[in-house]
Coordinates of C-alpha atoms in Angstrom, one line a residue:
X29 CA 28.7 -6.4 1.4
X30 CA 29.4 -3.2 2.3
X31 CA 33.6 -3.5 0.6
X32 CA 31.5 -4.9 -3.3
X33 CA 29.5 -1.9 -2.6
X34 CA 31.8 0.3 -2.5
X35 CA 33.7 -0.3 -5.3
X36 CA 30.9 -0.5 -7.2
X37 CA 30.2 3.1 -6.4
X38 CA 33.1 4.5 -7.4
X39 CA 32.4 4.4 -10.8
X40 CA 29.2 5.5 -10.8
X41 CA 28.5 9.3 -10.5
X42 CA 27.7 11.0 -7.3
X43 CA 25.1 13.4 -9.1
X44 CA 23.6 10.8 -11.2
X45 CA 20.2 10.9 -10.1
X46 CA 19.9 15.2 -10.8
X47 CA 21.3 14.5 -14.8
X48 CA 19.1 11.8 -14.9
X49 CA 16.2 14.3 -14.1
X50 CA 17.8 16.6 -16.3
X51 CA 17.6 14.7 -19.0
X52 CA 14.0 12.8 -18.9
X53 CA 13.1 16.6 -19.3
X54 CA 14.8 17.6 -22.0
X55 CA 14.1 14.2 -23.7
X56 CA 9.9 15.2 -22.7
X57 CA 10.2 18.8 -24.5
X58 CA 11.6 17.5 -27.7
X59 CA 8.5 15.3 -28.0
X60 CA 7.8 12.8 -31.0
X61 CA 11.5 14.1 -32.6
X62 CA 12.6 11.7 -29.0
X63 CA 10.7 8.4 -30.0
X64 CA 13.3 6.5 -31.7
X65 CA 15.3 7.2 -29.2
X66 CA 12.6 6.2 -26.1
X67 CA 11.5 3.1 -27.9
X68 CA 15.6 1.6 -28.1
X69 CA 16.2 2.5 -24.2
X70 CA 13.0 0.6 -23.2
X71 CA 14.4 -2.3 -25.9
X72 CA 18.1 -1.7 -24.3
X73 CA 16.7 -2.2 -20.4
X74 CA 14.5 -4.4 -21.2
X75 CA 16.6 -7.4 -20.3
X76 CA 17.0 -10.1 -17.5
X77 CA 18.2 -9.0 -14.1
X78 CA 21.7 -8.6 -13.8
X79 CA 22.2 -9.6 -18.6
X80 CA 23.2 -5.7 -18.4
X81 CA 25.8 -5.2 -17.5
X82 CA 29.2 -6.4 -15.7
X83 CA 30.8 -3.3 -17.5
X84 CA 28.3 -0.5 -19.0
X85 CA 31.2 1.5 -21.0
X86 CA 30.2 -1.6 -23.5
X87 CA 26.3 -1.7 -23.2
X88 CA 25.6 1.3 -25.3
X89 CA 27.8 0.7 -27.5
X90 CA 26.1 -3.4 -27.8
X91 CA 23.0 -1.8 -28.7
X92 CA 24.5 0.9 -30.4
X93 CA 23.7 -0.5 -33.4
X94 CA 20.0 -0.9 -34.0
X95 CA 19.6 2.6 -33.1
X96 CA 21.6 4.3 -35.4
X97 CA 19.2 2.2 -38.3
X98 CA 16.7 3.8 -36.7
X99 CA 18.1 7.8 -36.5
X100 CA 19.1 7.3 -40.0
X101 CA 15.5 6.2 -40.9
X102 CA 14.6 9.2 -38.9
X103 CA 17.1 11.4 -41.0
X104 CA 15.9 11.0 -44.4
X105 CA 11.9 12.4 -43.5
X106 CA 13.5 14.7 -41.0
X107 CA 14.8 18.6 -42.4
X108 CA 18.7 19.2 -41.9
X109 CA 18.6 21.2 -38.9
X110 CA 16.8 19.2 -36.9
X111 CA 18.7 16.0 -38.2
X112 CA 21.3 17.4 -35.9
X113 CA 18.6 18.2 -33.6
X114 CA 18.9 14.2 -33.8
X115 CA 23.0 14.2 -33.0
X116 CA 23.0 15.9 -30.0
X117 CA 19.2 14.0 -28.1
X118 CA 21.7 10.4 -29.6
X119 CA 24.6 11.3 -27.9
X120 CA 22.0 12.1 -25.3
X121 CA 20.6 9.2 -25.0
X122 CA 23.6 7.0 -24.7
X123 CA 24.5 8.7 -21.9
X124 CA 21.2 8.4 -20.2
X125 CA 21.9 4.5 -21.2
X126 CA 24.7 4.3 -19.4
X127 CA 22.6 5.6 -16.7
X128 CA 19.6 3.6 -16.6
X129 CA 22.1 0.8 -17.0
X130 CA 22.9 1.1 -13.8
X131 CA 19.6 1.9 -12.3
X132 CA 16.9 0.0 -14.8
X133 CA 16.5 -3.9 -14.7
X134 CA 19.8 -4.1 -12.7
X135 CA 19.4 -4.0 -8.6
X136 CA 22.1 -4.4 -6.9
X137 CA 23.9 -1.1 -8.3
X138 CA 21.2 1.0 -7.2
X139 CA 20.8 -0.6 -4.3
X140 CA 24.9 -0.5 -4.0
X141 CA 24.7 3.5 -4.2
X142 CA 21.8 4.3 -2.2
X143 CA 24.2 2.0 0.9
X144 CA 27.2 4.7 0.5
X145 CA 25.4 7.9 -0.8
X146 CA 21.8 8.2 0.0
X147 CA 19.6 7.9 2.9
X148 CA 17.6 4.4 3.2
X149 CA 13.7 5.6 2.4
X150 CA 15.0 7.8 0.1
X151 CA 12.1 8.3 -3.0
X152 CA 12.9 8.4 -6.9
X153 CA 10.6 11.0 -8.6
X154 CA 10.6 8.6 -12.2
X155 CA 9.9 5.1 -10.0
X156 CA 6.3 6.4 -9.1
X157 CA 5.4 6.3 -12.2
X158 CA 4.5 3.1 -13.6
X159 CA 4.6 4.0 -17.1
X160 CA 8.9 3.6 -16.4
X161 CA 8.5 0.5 -15.3
X162 CA 6.5 -0.8 -17.7
X163 CA 7.9 0.9 -20.7
X164 CA 11.3 -1.0 -19.3
X165 CA 9.2 -4.3 -20.0
X166 CA 6.9 -4.0 -22.8
X167 CA 8.5 -0.8 -24.9
X168 CA 7.5 3.0 -24.8
X169 CA 5.2 2.7 -28.4
X170 CA 3.1 -0.5 -26.7
X171 CA 2.9 1.6 -23.7
X172 CA 2.4 5.2 -24.7
X173 CA 0.5 4.1 -27.9
X174 CA -1.0 7.6 -29.3
X175 CA -0.1 9.8 -26.1
X176 CA 1.9 12.0 -26.7
X177 CA 0.5 13.7 -29.5
X178 CA -2.9 14.2 -26.4
X179 CA -1.1 15.9 -23.8
X180 CA 0.7 18.8 -25.9
X181 CA -2.8 19.8 -25.6
X182 CA -3.1 20.2 -21.9
X183 CA -1.5 22.8 -21.5
X184 CA -3.5 23.5 -18.9
X185 CA -2.9 20.8 -16.4
X186 CA 0.3 21.0 -13.5
X187 CA 2.2 18.6 -13.7
X188 CA 2.8 15.8 -10.6
X189 CA 4.2 13.3 -9.1
X190 CA 2.3 11.2 -7.7
X191 CA 0.0 10.5 -10.3
X192 CA -1.3 11.7 -13.9
X193 CA -4.3 14.0 -14.6
X194 CA -6.5 13.0 -17.5
X195 CA -8.9 14.0 -19.5
X196 CA -11.7 12.5 -18.4
X197 CA -11.3 14.3 -15.1
X198 CA -13.2 17.5 -14.5
X199 CA -11.0 20.7 -14.5
X200 CA -9.5 20.7 -11.1
X201 CA -10.1 23.6 -9.2
X202 CA -9.7 25.3 -6.0
X203 CA -11.1 22.5 -2.7
X204 CA -10.2 23.9 0.3
X205 CA -7.6 21.3 1.6
X206 CA -4.1 23.5 2.1
X207 CA -0.5 22.1 3.9
X208 CA 0.0 24.0 6.8
X209 CA 4.3 24.1 8.3
X210 CA 3.9 22.6 11.6
X211 CA 6.7 22.9 12.9
X212 CA 10.7 21.9 11.8
X213 CA 13.1 19.6 14.7
X214 CA 16.9 18.3 13.9
X215 CA 16.1 18.0 10.4
X216 CA 13.1 17.1 9.9
X217 CA 9.8 19.4 9.3
X218 CA 6.4 18.7 10.3
X219 CA 3.5 19.3 8.3
X220 CA 0.1 19.2 8.3
X221 CA -3.3 19.8 6.6
X222 CA -6.1 22.0 6.6
X223 CA -9.2 22.0 5.5
X224 CA -11.2 25.7 4.9
X225 CA -14.3 26.3 5.9
X226 CA -16.1 25.6 2.8
X227 CA -14.1 21.6 3.2
X228 CA -15.5 21.1 6.2
X229 CA -19.0 21.7 4.8
X230 CA -18.6 19.2 2.3
X231 CA -16.7 17.1 4.8
X232 CA -20.5 17.2 7.1
X233 CA -22.2 16.8 3.6
X234 CA -20.4 13.3 3.2
X235 CA -20.7 11.9 6.9
X236 CA -24.8 12.5 6.5
X237 CA -24.1 10.4 3.4
X238 CA -22.0 7.9 4.8
X239 CA -24.6 7.3 7.3
X240 CA -27.5 7.4 4.6
X241 CA -25.7 4.0 3.8
X242 CA -27.0 5.1 0.4
X243 CA -23.3 4.8 -2.6
X244 CA -25.9 7.0 -4.7
X245 CA -25.7 10.7 -1.8
X246 CA -21.7 9.9 -2.0
X247 CA -21.7 10.4 -6.2
X248 CA -24.7 13.6 -5.7
X249 CA -21.9 14.9 -3.7
X250 CA -18.9 14.2 -6.1
X251 CA -21.1 15.9 -8.7
X252 CA -21.1 19.1 -7.2
X253 CA -17.7 18.9 -5.4
X254 CA -15.5 16.3 -8.3
X255 CA -12.0 16.9 -6.2
X256 CA -13.2 15.6 -2.5
X257 CA -10.4 13.1 -1.3
X258 CA -13.1 11.1 1.1
X259 CA -15.5 10.4 -0.8
X260 CA -13.8 10.1 -3.7
X261 CA -12.0 7.0 -0.9
X262 CA -14.6 5.6 -0.3
X263 CA -16.7 5.4 -2.7
X264 CA -13.3 3.6 -4.7
X265 CA -14.1 1.5 -2.2
X266 CA -18.1 0.7 -4.0
X267 CA -16.3 0.4 -6.9
X268 CA -14.1 -1.9 -6.5
X269 CA -16.7 -4.6 -4.2
X270 CA -18.4 -4.6 -7.8
X271 CA -15.7 -5.1 -9.7
X272 CA -15.0 -1.5 -11.6
X273 CA -11.3 -2.7 -10.8
X274 CA -10.8 0.4 -13.0
X275 CA -13.4 3.1 -12.0
X276 CA -11.8 2.4 -8.5
X277 CA -8.7 3.0 -9.8
X278 CA -8.9 6.4 -11.3
X279 CA -10.6 7.2 -7.9
X280 CA -7.9 7.3 -6.2
X281 CA -5.8 8.7 -8.2
X282 CA -7.7 12.4 -8.5
X283 CA -7.5 11.9 -4.5
X284 CA -3.7 11.5 -4.8
X285 CA -4.0 14.4 -7.9
X286 CA -6.3 16.7 -5.3
X287 CA -4.0 16.3 -2.3
X288 CA -1.3 17.3 -4.3
X289 CA -2.2 19.9 -5.4
X290 CA -2.8 21.3 -1.9
X291 CA 0.8 20.4 -1.2
X292 CA 3.3 22.5 0.8
X293 CA 6.2 25.1 -1.9
X294 CA 8.3 23.1 0.8
X295 CA 6.7 19.4 1.1
X296 CA 9.3 16.8 -1.0
X297 CA 8.5 13.0 -1.8
X298 CA 11.9 11.8 -1.6
X299 CA 14.2 13.7 0.7
X300 CA 12.5 11.1 4.1
X301 CA 12.9 14.2 5.7
X302 CA 8.8 15.5 5.6
X303 CA 7.2 13.9 8.4
X304 CA 3.0 13.4 8.9
X305 CA 0.6 13.0 11.9
X306 CA -1.4 10.3 11.4
X307 CA -3.4 11.1 14.7
X308 CA -4.9 14.9 12.3
X309 CA -7.9 13.5 10.6
X310 CA -6.5 15.9 7.9
X311 CA -3.8 13.8 7.4
X312 CA -5.1 10.1 7.2
X313 CA -6.2 10.5 3.5
X314 CA -2.8 11.1 2.4
X315 CA -1.4 8.3 4.3
X316 CA -5.4 6.1 3.0
X317 CA -5.0 7.1 -0.8
X318 CA -1.0 6.1 -0.7
X319 CA -1.6 2.9 0.3
X320 CA -4.8 1.9 -2.1
X321 CA -3.3 3.2 -4.8
X322 CA 0.2 0.7 -4.2
X323 CA -2.6 -2.1 -3.7
X324 CA -3.2 -1.8 -8.0
X325 CA 0.4 -1.1 -8.8
X326 CA 1.0 -4.8 -7.4
X327 CA -1.6 -6.3 -9.1
X328 CA -1.2 -4.0 -11.8
X329 CA 2.3 -5.8 -11.9
X330 CA 4.9 -2.7 -11.5
X331 CA 6.2 -4.2 -7.9
X332 CA 9.0 -1.5 -7.8
X333 CA 6.8 1.4 -8.5
X334 CA 4.6 -0.1 -5.8
X335 CA 7.6 -0.3 -3.0
X336 CA 8.7 3.2 -4.5
X337 CA 5.4 3.8 -2.9
X338 CA 5.6 1.3 -0.2
X339 CA 9.2 3.8 1.0
X340 CA 7.2 7.4 1.2
X341 CA 4.1 5.6 2.6
X342 CA 6.5 5.0 5.6
X343 CA 9.0 7.5 5.3
X344 CA 6.3 10.1 6.4
X345 CA 5.7 8.4 9.9
X346 CA 8.5 5.8 9.8
X347 CA 8.4 6.1 14.2
X348 CA 4.7 4.4 14.0
X349 CA 4.0 3.8 10.7
X350 CA 1.0 3.8 11.0
X351 CA -0.8 2.0 8.4
X352 CA 2.4 -0.7 9.0
X353 CA 3.7 -0.9 6.1
X354 CA 6.8 -3.1 7.5
X355 CA 4.7 -6.3 6.5
X356 CA 4.7 -5.6 3.2
X357 CA 7.7 -3.5 1.6
X358 CA 10.2 -6.9 2.3
X359 CA 7.6 -8.7 -0.3
X360 CA 7.4 -5.8 -3.1
X361 CA 11.3 -5.1 -2.6
X362 CA 11.4 -9.1 -3.3
X363 CA 8.9 -8.8 -5.9
X364 CA 10.8 -6.1 -7.7
X365 CA 14.6 -7.9 -7.2
X366 CA 15.9 -5.0 -5.1
X367 CA 17.4 -7.8 -2.9
X368 CA 20.0 -5.7 -1.9
X369 CA 18.0 -2.5 -0.7
X370 CA 16.7 -5.2 1.8
X371 CA 18.9 -7.0 3.0
X372 CA 20.6 -3.1 3.4
X373 CA 17.4 -2.6 5.6
X374 CA 17.4 -5.2 8.1
X375 CA 20.8 -4.8 8.6
X376 CA 20.7 -0.8 9.5
X377 CA 16.5 -1.2 11.4
X378 CA 16.9 -4.5 13.6
X379 CA 19.4 -3.2 16.0
X380 CA 16.2 -0.5 16.9
X381 CA 13.0 -2.1 15.9
X382 CA 14.0 -5.4 16.2
X383 CA 12.6 -6.6 12.3
X384 CA 13.8 -10.6 12.8
X385 CA 10.6 -10.2 15.5
X386 CA 8.8 -10.5 12.6
X387 CA 8.4 -13.6 10.5
X388 CA 8.2 -11.6 7.2
X389 CA 12.0 -9.9 7.8
X390 CA 12.9 -13.2 9.4
X391 CA 12.7 -14.8 6.3
X392 CA 12.2 -13.6 3.8
X393 CA 15.7 -11.0 4.8
X394 CA 17.2 -14.9 3.8
X395 CA 15.2 -16.0 1.0
X396 CA 17.3 -12.4 -0.7
X397 CA 20.3 -13.8 0.4
X398 CA 19.4 -16.4 -1.1
X399 CA 18.4 -14.7 -4.4
X400 CA 21.4 -12.7 -4.4
X401 CA 23.6 -16.2 -3.6
X402 CA 22.2 -17.0 -6.7
X403 CA 23.2 -14.1 -8.9
X404 CA 26.0 -15.3 -11.0
X405 CA 27.9 -12.1 -12.1
X406 CA 29.3 -11.7 -8.2
X407 CA 32.7 -13.2 -7.0
X408 CA 32.9 -16.0 -5.8
X409 CA 33.4 -14.4 -2.3
X410 CA 30.8 -13.0 -2.9
X411 CA 27.8 -15.9 -3.2
X412 CA 29.6 -18.1 -0.5
X413 CA 29.0 -15.1 2.4
X414 CA 24.8 -15.0 0.9
X415 CA 24.8 -19.2 1.2
X416 CA 25.9 -18.9 5.0
X417 CA 24.0 -16.0 6.1
X418 CA 20.7 -17.1 4.7
X419 CA 21.9 -20.6 6.2
X420 CA 22.0 -18.8 8.9
X421 CA 18.5 -16.9 8.5
X422 CA 16.3 -19.0 7.5
X423 CA 17.6 -21.6 10.1
X424 CA 16.7 -18.6 13.2
X425 CA 13.7 -17.6 11.0
X426 CA 12.4 -22.0 11.2
X427 CA 13.0 -22.6 15.2
X428 CA 11.3 -18.5 16.2
X429 CA 8.2 -19.4 14.0
X430 CA 8.0 -23.3 13.4
X431 CA 4.2 -22.8 12.7
X432 CA 5.2 -20.9 9.4
X433 CA 6.7 -24.0 7.8
X434 CA 2.9 -26.8 7.2
X435 CA 0.8 -24.1 6.0
X436 CA 3.8 -22.8 3.3
X437 CA 4.8 -26.2 1.8
X438 CA 0.5 -26.5 1.5
X439 CA -0.1 -23.0 -0.4
X440 CA 3.2 -24.2 -2.4
X441 CA 1.6 -28.1 -3.1
X442 CA 3.8 -29.5 -1.7
X443 CA 4.2 -32.2 1.3
X444 CA 7.2 -32.4 3.2
X445 CA 9.1 -35.8 3.4
X446 CA 7.9 -38.2 6.4
X447 CA 10.2 -37.1 8.9
X448 CA 9.0 -33.6 9.0
X449 CA 5.3 -34.8 9.1
X450 CA 6.0 -36.9 11.7
X451 CA 7.9 -34.6 14.5
X452 CA 5.9 -32.9 16.6
X453 CA 7.7 -29.2 16.3
X454 CA 6.7 -28.5 13.0
X455 CA 3.1 -30.0 13.9
X456 CA -0.1 -29.1 14.1
X457 CA 1.2 -28.0 17.9
X458 CA 3.1 -25.2 16.2
X459 CA -0.5 -24.1 15.3
X460 CA -2.6 -24.1 17.5
X461 CA -0.7 -23.3 20.4
X462 CA 1.0 -19.9 19.2
X463 CA -0.4 -16.2 20.3
X464 CA -3.6 -15.0 18.1
X465 CA -1.3 -12.0 17.4
X466 CA 1.5 -14.1 15.8
X467 CA -1.0 -16.8 13.6
X468 CA -2.3 -12.6 12.6
X469 CA 1.9 -11.5 11.0
X470 CA 1.9 -15.3 10.1
X471 CA -1.2 -15.9 8.3
X472 CA -0.3 -12.4 6.7
X473 CA 2.6 -13.1 5.6
X474 CA 2.1 -17.1 3.9
X475 CA -1.4 -15.7 2.0
X476 CA 0.4 -12.9 1.0
X477 CA 4.6 -14.2 -0.5
X478 CA 3.6 -17.9 -0.7
X479 CA 4.6 -17.8 -4.9
X480 CA 7.9 -16.6 -4.1
X481 CA 9.2 -20.1 -2.4
X482 CA 7.2 -21.8 -4.5
X483 CA 10.9 -22.7 -7.2
X484 CA 11.7 -25.6 -7.0
X485 CA 15.4 -23.9 -6.6
X486 CA 13.9 -22.0 -3.5
X487 CA 11.9 -25.1 -2.0
X488 CA 15.5 -27.5 -2.2
X489 CA 17.8 -25.1 0.0
X490 CA 14.5 -24.5 2.7
X491 CA 14.3 -28.5 3.2
X492 CA 18.2 -28.7 4.2
X493 CA 17.5 -26.3 7.1
X494 CA 14.3 -27.5 7.7
X495 CA 16.7 -31.0 8.6
X496 CA 19.4 -28.7 10.2
X497 CA 16.5 -27.3 12.2
X498 CA 15.0 -30.8 13.3
X499 CA 18.9 -31.5 14.3
X500 CA 18.6 -29.3 16.2
X501 CA 15.3 -29.4 17.6
X502 CA 16.6 -33.6 18.3
X503 CA 20.5 -32.6 20.1
X504 CA 18.2 -29.7 22.4
X505 CA 19.8 -26.4 21.8
X506 CA 18.5 -23.8 24.9
X507 CA 17.7 -21.1 21.4
X508 CA 14.4 -23.6 20.8
X509 CA 13.8 -23.1 24.8
X510 CA 14.5 -20.0 23.9
X511 CA 12.5 -19.5 21.5
X512 CA 9.2 -20.5 22.4
X513 CA 9.7 -18.6 25.1
X514 CA 9.5 -15.5 23.8
X515 CA 6.8 -16.9 21.6
X516 CA 5.2 -16.6 24.6
X517 CA 5.4 -14.0 26.7
X518 CA 5.7 -11.9 23.6
X519 CA 2.6 -11.6 20.9
X520 CA 0.1 -11.7 23.6
X521 CA -2.0 -8.4 21.7
X522 CA -1.5 -6.5 18.1
X523 CA -1.4 -2.6 17.9
X524 CA -4.6 -1.0 16.0
X525 CA -1.1 -0.4 13.2
X526 CA -1.7 -4.0 12.5
X527 CA -5.1 -4.4 12.9
X528 CA -5.3 -0.9 10.4
X529 CA -3.0 -3.0 8.2
X530 CA -5.2 -6.7 7.7
X531 CA -7.9 -4.9 6.8
X532 CA -6.3 -2.4 4.2
X533 CA -5.0 -5.8 3.3
X534 CA -7.6 -7.8 2.6
X535 CA -5.8 -11.0 3.7
X536 CA -9.2 -12.9 3.8
X537 CA -6.4 -16.4 5.4
X538 CA -5.6 -12.6 8.0
X539 CA -8.3 -11.5 7.9
X540 CA -10.0 -14.5 9.2
X541 CA -7.8 -14.3 12.5
X542 CA -8.7 -10.8 13.1
X543 CA -10.1 -10.6 16.6
X544 CA -13.6 -10.3 17.7
X545 CA -13.4 -6.3 19.0
X546 CA -12.5 -5.9 15.9
X547 CA -13.9 -6.7 13.7
X548 CA -17.6 -6.3 15.8
X549 CA -17.0 -2.8 14.8
X550 CA -18.0 -0.4 11.6
X551 CA -14.9 -0.1 8.6
X552 CA -14.8 2.7 6.5
X553 CA -12.8 2.8 3.8
X554 CA -12.2 6.4 4.5
X555 CA -10.9 6.3 8.0
X556 CA -10.4 2.2 8.5
X557 CA -9.7 2.4 12.2
X558 CA -8.7 5.6 13.4
X559 CA -6.1 5.7 15.9
X560 CA -7.5 6.7 19.9
X561 CA -5.9 9.6 20.4
X562 CA -7.3 12.0 17.7
X563 CA -6.1 15.4 16.9
X564 CA -8.8 16.6 16.4
X565 CA -9.5 19.9 15.1
X566 CA -13.0 21.0 13.7
X567 CA -16.1 18.6 15.1
X568 CA -19.4 18.2 13.6
X569 CA -21.9 20.8 14.7
X570 CA -24.1 18.4 16.7
X571 CA -27.6 17.2 14.7
X572 CA -31.1 17.8 15.9
X573 CA -31.7 14.1 16.2
X574 CA -29.6 11.6 19.1
X575 CA -30.8 8.0 17.4
X576 CA -27.7 6.6 18.5
X577 CA -28.7 7.3 22.3
X578 CA -32.3 5.2 21.6
X579 CA -33.7 2.0 21.5
X580 CA -33.4 -0.3 19.3
X581 CA -37.6 0.0 19.2
X582 CA -37.5 3.6 19.5
X583 CA -35.3 3.2 16.3
X584 CA -38.5 1.2 14.7
X585 CA -40.9 3.3 16.0
X586 CA -39.3 6.4 14.1
X587 CA -39.2 4.5 10.5
X588 CA -42.6 4.2 10.5
X589 CA -43.4 7.9 12.1
X590 CA -41.0 10.2 12.4
X591 CA -42.5 12.9 14.5
X592 CA -42.4 9.6 17.2
X593 CA -39.5 11.4 20.9
X594 CA -39.6 8.6 23.0
X595 CA -37.2 11.0 25.1
X596 CA -38.5 13.9 23.9
X597 CA -38.7 15.1 27.6
X598 CA -36.0 13.1 29.2
X599 CA -34.2 16.1 31.4
X600 CA -30.3 16.3 32.0
X601 CA -29.4 18.1 34.8
X602 CA -29.1 16.9 38.0
X603 CA -32.6 16.4 38.7
X604 CA -32.7 13.8 35.6
X605 CA -33.1 10.9 38.5
X606 CA -35.6 11.9 40.8
X607 CA -37.8 12.1 37.3
X608 CA -36.4 8.9 35.8
X609 CA -39.8 6.6 36.9
X610 CA -42.0 9.3 35.8
X611 CA -40.2 10.1 32.6
X612 CA -40.3 6.9 32.1
X613 CA -44.0 6.8 32.0
X614 CA -44.5 9.3 30.4
X615 CA -42.3 7.3 27.9
X616 CA -44.4 4.3 28.1
X617 CA -47.8 6.0 27.7
X618 CA -46.5 7.8 24.3
X619 CA -44.8 4.1 23.6
X620 CA -48.6 2.8 23.8
X621 CA -50.4 5.9 22.1
X622 CA -48.4 5.5 19.3
X623 CA -48.9 1.3 18.9
X624 CA -52.5 2.8 18.4
X625 CA -52.4 5.6 16.7
X626 CA -50.9 2.8 14.1
X627 CA -52.5 -0.2 14.3
X628 CA -55.7 2.1 14.1
X629 CA -54.4 3.3 10.7
X630 CA -53.3 -0.2 9.4
X631 CA -56.3 -1.6 6.9
X632 CA -56.5 -5.7 6.9
X633 CA -57.6 -7.0 3.6
X634 CA -58.3 -10.7 3.2
X635 CA -56.7 -12.5 0.8
X636 CA -58.0 -13.2 -2.3
X637 CA -60.8 -16.9 -2.1
X638 CA -59.8 -18.7 -5.0
X639 CA -61.4 -22.3 -5.5
X640 CA -60.1 -24.9 -3.8
X641 CA -60.9 -23.6 0.4
X642 CA -60.2 -27.1 1.1
X643 CA -56.5 -25.8 0.6
X644 CA -53.4 -27.9 -1.2
X645 CA -52.3 -29.8 1.2
X646 CA -49.1 -30.0 3.5
X647 CA -47.1 -28.2 3.6
X648 CA -43.9 -28.7 1.5

C-alpha cells in the first residue's frame, strides 16, 4: 500500500487544501451568481465511491457540458460584466472540481495523500460542516434552499468552524469564558478554558438548579444566561429524553458556538497539536459538546463529518482519550468509507497502543481490508494483498475474541451451520467465561456495528474464515491457548474512560453490562463520571445547610418542618466523642418534640359515609 499511495500522491498538489479553502471563500463571496456552479459541483460529487475516477483530468470534461448549458441560461439574464464574472467562476469551478474529485467520495485517493503528507489526526475545516456532506448526497439546492438570502442579512455574526449560528438564537455577548495558553512542549501547545468571576456565579446557580431536580430551573437560568454551556448540555439531555431531537441538537450547537467564541487566537482545530486537559472541569464541556454533536451527526446521516469531529476529540488528548473515542472511530471510518484511514491508523498506533486488543479494531480493520479488496479500480496486486491481510486479521480476531461471533450473527439474523453451532469454541461458554470488561467491549461493538456485517458478500467471507479458525482450533494450535490466557489475565476491570464512553453512547447492550459501582451512582449529563484526579481551579462556596450529612429520617422531617435541625448542636471539635451521648440525647429529644408538634397539628377528617355502612364485601 505504501507504493500505491506514493504513486497517487505524485499526481496531487501538496497545497490543495489551501487552494480549496481560498476557492470556497471566493465562491461564498460570489453569492447567488455562483449557484449554478455549486449545483454542478454537487452533481459531480454525487457519484458512488470509486466511480469518479481514475483519471482526474477527464472528469471535468465529462461533466462540463451540463455546466456550460446552465451558464448560458444564466448569461442571457445578466449583463456583460456579469458574463465575465461567470466565465472566471467557471474556470475556478473546473479547478475546484479536480480537487474535489480527489477529496470527495473517492476516499482512497484522499487517504493516500494523508498518508504521505499529513498527520494522522489532521482535521479539515470543510469536513466539519455537515452541509458539505449533505450537498454531495442531495445537491446544494435541496440542502441550502433559500438560506443564502438570509445569510446576507446577518453580517454581524462572526464566522465559526464548528457550527453555524442561527437566526433563532439569542444575540451573543461575552459569557465569561476565556481560553489561556498554559504551556508549549515539543511543538505541542497546552490550553485550558477559564471561568471568570461572573461565570462562576452562574455556574453555582446551575449546580443549585441541578440539585433541585427541576428542569424548569435550568430553563429559567438559560433565559438570563443563554450561552451558559453546562446548562445547554444538561437541558439538551432533557429534550432528548422527551424525544425533542431537534431542540436537543440545537442546544448542543449553541454550546459549541459559545465555546468557539472563547478560543485563544493561536488555538487550532486542524493542526492536531493543541491539547486540553480533561482533568480540569472547565475543559470537559468542550469534549462533551463535541461528542454529543458527533452522535447527532451520525444519526443524521453524516458519517464523514462525524469522523472529522471524532478525530478532533482524539487530537485534544490522544494519550489519555478521556471519552475513549477509539471505540467509535473505526465504526465511523467504515461508515464513511475511509478504509485507508482506518488501516493507516492501525499500522501507526498498533505498536504503542495495542489496538488489536480492542475487539472493535480487531474486527473492523480486517473488514476495512475486505472492502478495499472489493474495489475494482485497484490493481490485482493491491486486491490480493488486501484479501490476504483481511483473512489473516479476521482469523486472529476470531481466535482472540470468539465471543463476538454468535451475538454478531444473532443481530444480523443469520443462522450458522451445524458445525459452528455444535463446536464448543464459539458456543455459549465463550460468552459466559469472558471477563466483565471484555463483555462490555464486545457488547458495545456488536450493538453498534452489526449493520455493517449484513452484506451477503461479507457474510460469505466471514463464514469461510470461521471454518478456517475451527481447523486451527481442532489442530490444537498454541495460539488458541495463548489467546485464552490473555483473555483471562486482561479485561478484569475497564478503565473509567470506557465506562464514560458507554454511558455517553447509550447502547443498551453495553449499558446493561456496566458494573454496579457505576450504575449505582448518579450520572449528570454535563459531567458524567468525572476523573478521580480532577484539577479544581475554584470551589463552590459552602451552603448553610448540609443535607448530605443528615440521616434519611432527618431529611424526612426537614421536608415537613423546614426549621427542624437534628444535628444543629453537634460539635466539630476535639470533644466530639466525649459529648456524643449528650448530643444523641438532645437529638432524640428534639426529634420527639418535633413529632409531637407535627401530630398535634394534624387534623383527621371523617371519611364520607354512604348508605351502605356494611361495605361492599371482599376486595378484588
